[in-house]
């Protein structure tokens, strides 16, 4: 067609660009958006542009992209396997496309796609699956179809046969942090593994709404109800994980928040490792950060708190078994987050004040943070224990002590 491209159906193809030179012309946001996938494919990217965005600058600084800080010249396309014309000047893009055409190098144009020899599909990824959609000349429709397919692959509603998640051998155990309570706060990976589980061992604090989405044949074991018999509770949970995994099942251990924040995740891993069961860990959104955050309390704030400390209050300060240095905590100026501390709050607050933290320090309790039932009580260190009782605050709750609680009052009007 004499150098002029006509708009017929594209021929879909997966370019294997590893160690092949790719030329990107332009240093703006379009180039920045395209670079990660090019780099992921292993392409040797040369970028030509008089100036680049800060994002591209950091890729150049890391050595991932070879950068020529100047205007485009025709010889730039020499030796490239693929060219991306992504400047904001249609004349330059047209020149790049026609130079590439002359050398029979496929070229994508960020502006006049229809004029280009290659079109970029709407792309999504799920594990090793790449979803690439062309929808005629309607990129918005293509993106919507792409998103819908990827979402359905991720939540398991689009059932695609797949290899076992831990690869060959035993399917194993995935220790998944389910987040602080709102079912939407599990990670994408956590949700994907949950959709594949054959057995789910679930904690009391993990969002139980997530279990509604499981297939009917999935065995759901409530960790709190596993009979101990000859074991203590944690050993009985470990045993349930290991025995199911050794029986060839893929087990998801669904835990509230993050598996390693007062979650005994380490003990469960040790048990799996000792039994030769493969384990993978999926971190979770953790309540000492998420619950205050959901209540509008930032646990750090510029000029207010340069540190935050998360402490378990499940052992009273005067208990010889306590591993916490309450005197040291009382001398800190930053944010202190107490977990499992509602029962012992009077003794803890008194210990902190005795160690030097002013009783006037702002304090808040957040019960069931991130959930519809979230309840927040604002007070001071001197009054928080009484206010918590008066408001009937019950576990699960975190208590936040520090000037960031006062910041919340400024931020709250902006939150919905
Ligand atoms: C055994 S710890 C488990 C923490 C969990 N692994 C995490 O990362 O959030 C349980 C404590 O976490 C806190 N907690 C968990 N979920 C919470 C929520 N939604 N709101 C407030 N506190 C929460 C409470 O202090 C509760 O007593």
PDB file of C-alpha atoms in Angstrom, residues 255-392:
ATOM      1  CA  UNK A 255      -5.039 -14.432  58.822  1.00  0.00           C
ATOM      2  CA  UNK A 256      -6.257 -11.030  59.992  1.00  0.00           C
ATOM      3  CA  UNK A 257      -4.022  -8.080  59.039  1.00  0.00           C
ATOM      4  CA  UNK A 258      -0.472  -9.149  58.246  1.00  0.00           C
ATOM      5  CA  UNK A 259       0.559 -12.731  59.087  1.00  0.00           C
ATOM      6  CA  UNK A 260       3.651 -11.584  60.999  1.00  0.00           C
ATOM      7  CA  UNK A 261       2.234  -8.742  63.098  1.00  0.00           C
ATOM      8  CA  UNK A 262       1.284 -10.513  66.320  1.00  0.00           C
ATOM      9  CA  UNK A 263      -0.044 -13.227  64.050  1.00  0.00           C
ATOM     10  CA  UNK A 264       2.140 -16.234  64.888  1.00  0.00           C
ATOM     11  CA  UNK A 265       2.853 -16.642  61.186  1.00  0.00           C
ATOM     12  CA  UNK A 266       6.452 -17.590  61.926  1.00  0.00           C
ATOM     13  CA  UNK A 267       5.411 -20.613  63.983  1.00  0.00           C
ATOM     14  CA  UNK A 268       3.149 -21.852  61.202  1.00  0.00           C
ATOM     15  CA  UNK A 269       5.951 -21.535  58.673  1.00  0.00           C
ATOM     16  CA  UNK A 270       8.332 -23.426  60.940  1.00  0.00           C
ATOM     17  CA  UNK A 271       5.818 -26.263  61.210  1.00  0.00           C
ATOM     18  CA  UNK A 272       5.396 -26.426  57.421  1.00  0.00           C
ATOM     19  CA  UNK A 273       9.145 -26.294  56.795  1.00  0.00           C
ATOM     20  CA  UNK A 274       9.747 -29.049  59.364  1.00  0.00           C
ATOM     21  CA  UNK A 275       7.212 -31.238  57.542  1.00  0.00           C
ATOM     22  CA  UNK A 276       8.684 -30.457  54.097  1.00  0.00           C
ATOM     23  CA  UNK A 277       5.576 -28.527  53.011  1.00  0.00           C
ATOM     24  CA  UNK A 278       6.258 -25.598  50.638  1.00  0.00           C
ATOM     25  CA  UNK A 279       5.036 -22.256  51.964  1.00  0.00           C
ATOM     26  CA  UNK A 280       4.450 -18.907  50.349  1.00  0.00           C
ATOM     27  CA  UNK A 281       3.796 -15.684  52.208  1.00  0.00           C
ATOM     28  CA  UNK A 282       1.411 -12.969  51.139  1.00  0.00           C
ATOM     29  CA  UNK A 283       1.799  -9.860  53.318  1.00  0.00           C
ATOM     30  CA  UNK A 284      -1.324  -8.056  54.432  1.00  0.00           C
ATOM     31  CA  UNK A 285      -2.530  -4.574  55.311  1.00  0.00           C
ATOM     32  CA  UNK A 286      -1.918  -4.429  59.025  1.00  0.00           C
ATOM     33  CA  UNK A 287      -4.321  -2.988  61.608  1.00  0.00           C
ATOM     34  CA  UNK A 288      -1.913  -0.789  63.657  1.00  0.00           C
ATOM     35  CA  UNK A 289      -1.454   1.313  60.542  1.00  0.00           C
ATOM     36  CA  UNK A 290      -4.738   0.721  58.709  1.00  0.00           C
ATOM     37  CA  UNK A 291      -7.185   1.154  61.595  1.00  0.00           C
ATOM     38  CA  UNK A 292      -5.858   4.600  62.633  1.00  0.00           C
ATOM     39  CA  UNK A 293      -5.576   5.485  58.936  1.00  0.00           C
ATOM     40  CA  UNK A 294      -9.198   4.586  58.301  1.00  0.00           C
ATOM     41  CA  UNK A 295     -10.134   6.844  61.215  1.00  0.00           C
ATOM     42  CA  UNK A 296      -8.188   9.723  59.648  1.00  0.00           C
ATOM     43  CA  UNK A 297      -5.223   9.408  62.030  1.00  0.00           C
ATOM     44  CA  UNK A 298      -1.949   9.402  60.078  1.00  0.00           C
ATOM     45  CA  UNK A 299       0.565   7.448  62.143  1.00  0.00           C
ATOM     46  CA  UNK A 300       3.322   9.785  61.013  1.00  0.00           C
ATOM     47  CA  UNK A 301       2.967  13.407  59.988  1.00  0.00           C
ATOM     48  CA  UNK A 302       5.605  15.871  58.859  1.00  0.00           C
ATOM     49  CA  UNK A 303       6.766  18.025  61.737  1.00  0.00           C
ATOM     50  CA  UNK A 304       4.689  16.025  64.242  1.00  0.00           C
ATOM     51  CA  UNK A 305       5.968  12.461  64.511  1.00  0.00           C
ATOM     52  CA  UNK A 306       9.178  10.989  63.132  1.00  0.00           C
ATOM     53  CA  UNK A 307       8.621   7.531  64.543  1.00  0.00           C
ATOM     54  CA  UNK A 308       5.905   5.065  65.344  1.00  0.00           C
ATOM     55  CA  UNK A 309       6.089   2.136  67.690  1.00  0.00           C
ATOM     56  CA  UNK A 310       3.670  -0.774  67.719  1.00  0.00           C
ATOM     57  CA  UNK A 311       3.339  -2.588  71.022  1.00  0.00           C
ATOM     58  CA  UNK A 312       1.266  -5.461  72.267  1.00  0.00           C
ATOM     59  CA  UNK A 313      -0.564  -4.712  75.489  1.00  0.00           C
ATOM     60  CA  UNK A 314      -1.667  -8.271  76.142  1.00  0.00           C
ATOM     61  CA  UNK A 315       0.664  -8.547  79.146  1.00  0.00           C
ATOM     62  CA  UNK A 316       0.344  -5.946  81.945  1.00  0.00           C
ATOM     63  CA  UNK A 317       3.361  -3.613  82.450  1.00  0.00           C
ATOM     64  CA  UNK A 318       4.091  -4.987  85.923  1.00  0.00           C
ATOM     65  CA  UNK A 319       3.905  -8.611  84.827  1.00  0.00           C
ATOM     66  CA  UNK A 320       7.366 -10.209  85.030  1.00  0.00           C
ATOM     67  CA  UNK A 321       6.617 -11.940  81.717  1.00  0.00           C
ATOM     68  CA  UNK A 322       6.372  -8.582  79.903  1.00  0.00           C
ATOM     69  CA  UNK A 323       9.069  -8.098  77.263  1.00  0.00           C
ATOM     70  CA  UNK A 324       8.162  -4.403  76.775  1.00  0.00           C
ATOM     71  CA  UNK A 325      10.255  -1.540  78.175  1.00  0.00           C
ATOM     72  CA  UNK A 326       7.344   0.714  79.185  1.00  0.00           C
ATOM     73  CA  UNK A 327       9.738   3.260  80.763  1.00  0.00           C
ATOM     74  CA  UNK A 328      11.485   3.703  77.434  1.00  0.00           C
ATOM     75  CA  UNK A 329       8.147   3.991  75.619  1.00  0.00           C
ATOM     76  CA  UNK A 330       7.020   6.676  78.099  1.00  0.00           C
ATOM     77  CA  UNK A 331      10.040   8.788  77.118  1.00  0.00           C
ATOM     78  CA  UNK A 332       9.304   8.631  73.348  1.00  0.00           C
ATOM     79  CA  UNK A 333       7.751  11.638  71.594  1.00  0.00           C
ATOM     80  CA  UNK A 334       6.435   9.845  68.512  1.00  0.00           C
ATOM     81  CA  UNK A 335       3.328   7.790  67.871  1.00  0.00           C
ATOM     82  CA  UNK A 336       2.613   4.758  70.021  1.00  0.00           C
ATOM     83  CA  UNK A 337       0.095   2.188  68.781  1.00  0.00           C
ATOM     84  CA  UNK A 338      -1.165  -0.322  71.318  1.00  0.00           C
ATOM     85  CA  UNK A 339      -2.697  -3.584  70.170  1.00  0.00           C
ATOM     86  CA  UNK A 340      -4.609  -6.085  72.268  1.00  0.00           C
ATOM     87  CA  UNK A 341      -4.512  -3.461  75.020  1.00  0.00           C
ATOM     88  CA  UNK A 342      -8.139  -2.643  75.834  1.00  0.00           C
ATOM     89  CA  UNK A 343      -8.259  -4.851  78.920  1.00  0.00           C
ATOM     90  CA  UNK A 344      -5.029  -3.509  80.426  1.00  0.00           C
ATOM     91  CA  UNK A 345      -5.360   0.086  79.258  1.00  0.00           C
ATOM     92  CA  UNK A 346      -5.615   1.696  82.739  1.00  0.00           C
ATOM     93  CA  UNK A 347      -2.316   0.108  83.846  1.00  0.00           C
ATOM     94  CA  UNK A 348      -0.608   0.864  80.525  1.00  0.00           C
ATOM     95  CA  UNK A 349      -1.660   4.539  80.478  1.00  0.00           C
ATOM     96  CA  UNK A 350      -0.524   4.930  84.087  1.00  0.00           C
ATOM     97  CA  UNK A 351       2.861   3.331  83.309  1.00  0.00           C
ATOM     98  CA  UNK A 352       3.421   5.656  80.335  1.00  0.00           C
ATOM     99  CA  UNK A 353       2.508   8.772  82.364  1.00  0.00           C
ATOM    100  CA  UNK A 354       4.743   7.620  85.238  1.00  0.00           C
ATOM    101  CA  UNK A 355       7.608   7.250  82.748  1.00  0.00           C
ATOM    102  CA  UNK A 356       7.217  10.825  81.526  1.00  0.00           C
ATOM    103  CA  UNK A 357       4.675  10.952  78.699  1.00  0.00           C
ATOM    104  CA  UNK A 358       2.396  13.910  79.467  1.00  0.00           C
ATOM    105  CA  UNK A 359      -1.157  12.929  80.445  1.00  0.00           C
ATOM    106  CA  UNK A 360      -2.360  15.675  78.083  1.00  0.00           C
ATOM    107  CA  UNK A 361      -1.010  13.801  75.017  1.00  0.00           C
ATOM    108  CA  UNK A 362      -3.792  13.182  72.501  1.00  0.00           C
ATOM    109  CA  UNK A 363      -5.033   9.591  72.345  1.00  0.00           C
ATOM    110  CA  UNK A 364      -7.671   7.658  70.428  1.00  0.00           C
ATOM    111  CA  UNK A 365      -9.127   4.178  70.350  1.00  0.00           C
ATOM    112  CA  UNK A 366     -10.265   2.704  67.032  1.00  0.00           C
ATOM    113  CA  UNK A 367     -12.487  -0.344  67.223  1.00  0.00           C
ATOM    114  CA  UNK A 368     -13.100  -2.496  64.132  1.00  0.00           C
ATOM    115  CA  UNK A 369     -11.147  -0.088  61.966  1.00  0.00           C
ATOM    116  CA  UNK A 370     -11.957  -0.150  58.205  1.00  0.00           C
ATOM    117  CA  UNK A 371     -15.246  -1.965  58.824  1.00  0.00           C
ATOM    118  CA  UNK A 372     -18.768  -0.577  58.608  1.00  0.00           C
ATOM    119  CA  UNK A 373     -18.944  -0.898  62.394  1.00  0.00           C
ATOM    120  CA  UNK A 374     -15.794   1.210  62.962  1.00  0.00           C
ATOM    121  CA  UNK A 375     -15.945   3.196  66.195  1.00  0.00           C
ATOM    122  CA  UNK A 376     -13.530   5.951  67.214  1.00  0.00           C
ATOM    123  CA  UNK A 377     -13.068   7.471  70.672  1.00  0.00           C
ATOM    124  CA  UNK A 378     -10.885  10.566  71.071  1.00  0.00           C
ATOM    125  CA  UNK A 379      -9.410  11.486  74.451  1.00  0.00           C
ATOM    126  CA  UNK A 380      -6.042  12.152  76.108  1.00  0.00           C
ATOM    127  CA  UNK A 381      -3.558   9.695  77.574  1.00  0.00           C
ATOM    128  CA  UNK A 382      -4.889  10.555  81.044  1.00  0.00           C
ATOM    129  CA  UNK A 383      -8.539   9.957  80.102  1.00  0.00           C
ATOM    130  CA  UNK A 384      -8.439   7.311  77.352  1.00  0.00           C
ATOM    131  CA  UNK A 385      -8.923   4.311  79.670  1.00  0.00           C
ATOM    132  CA  UNK A 386     -12.089   5.787  81.191  1.00  0.00           C
ATOM    133  CA  UNK A 387     -13.417   6.991  77.832  1.00  0.00           C
ATOM    134  CA  UNK A 388     -12.926   3.539  76.330  1.00  0.00           C
ATOM    135  CA  UNK A 389     -14.995   1.996  79.138  1.00  0.00           C
ATOM    136  CA  UNK A 390     -17.645   4.715  78.884  1.00  0.00           C
ATOM    137  CA  UNK A 391     -17.995   4.215  75.122  1.00  0.00           C
ATOM    138  CA  UNK A 392     -18.051   0.418  75.464  1.00  0.00           C
TER     139      UNK A 392
END
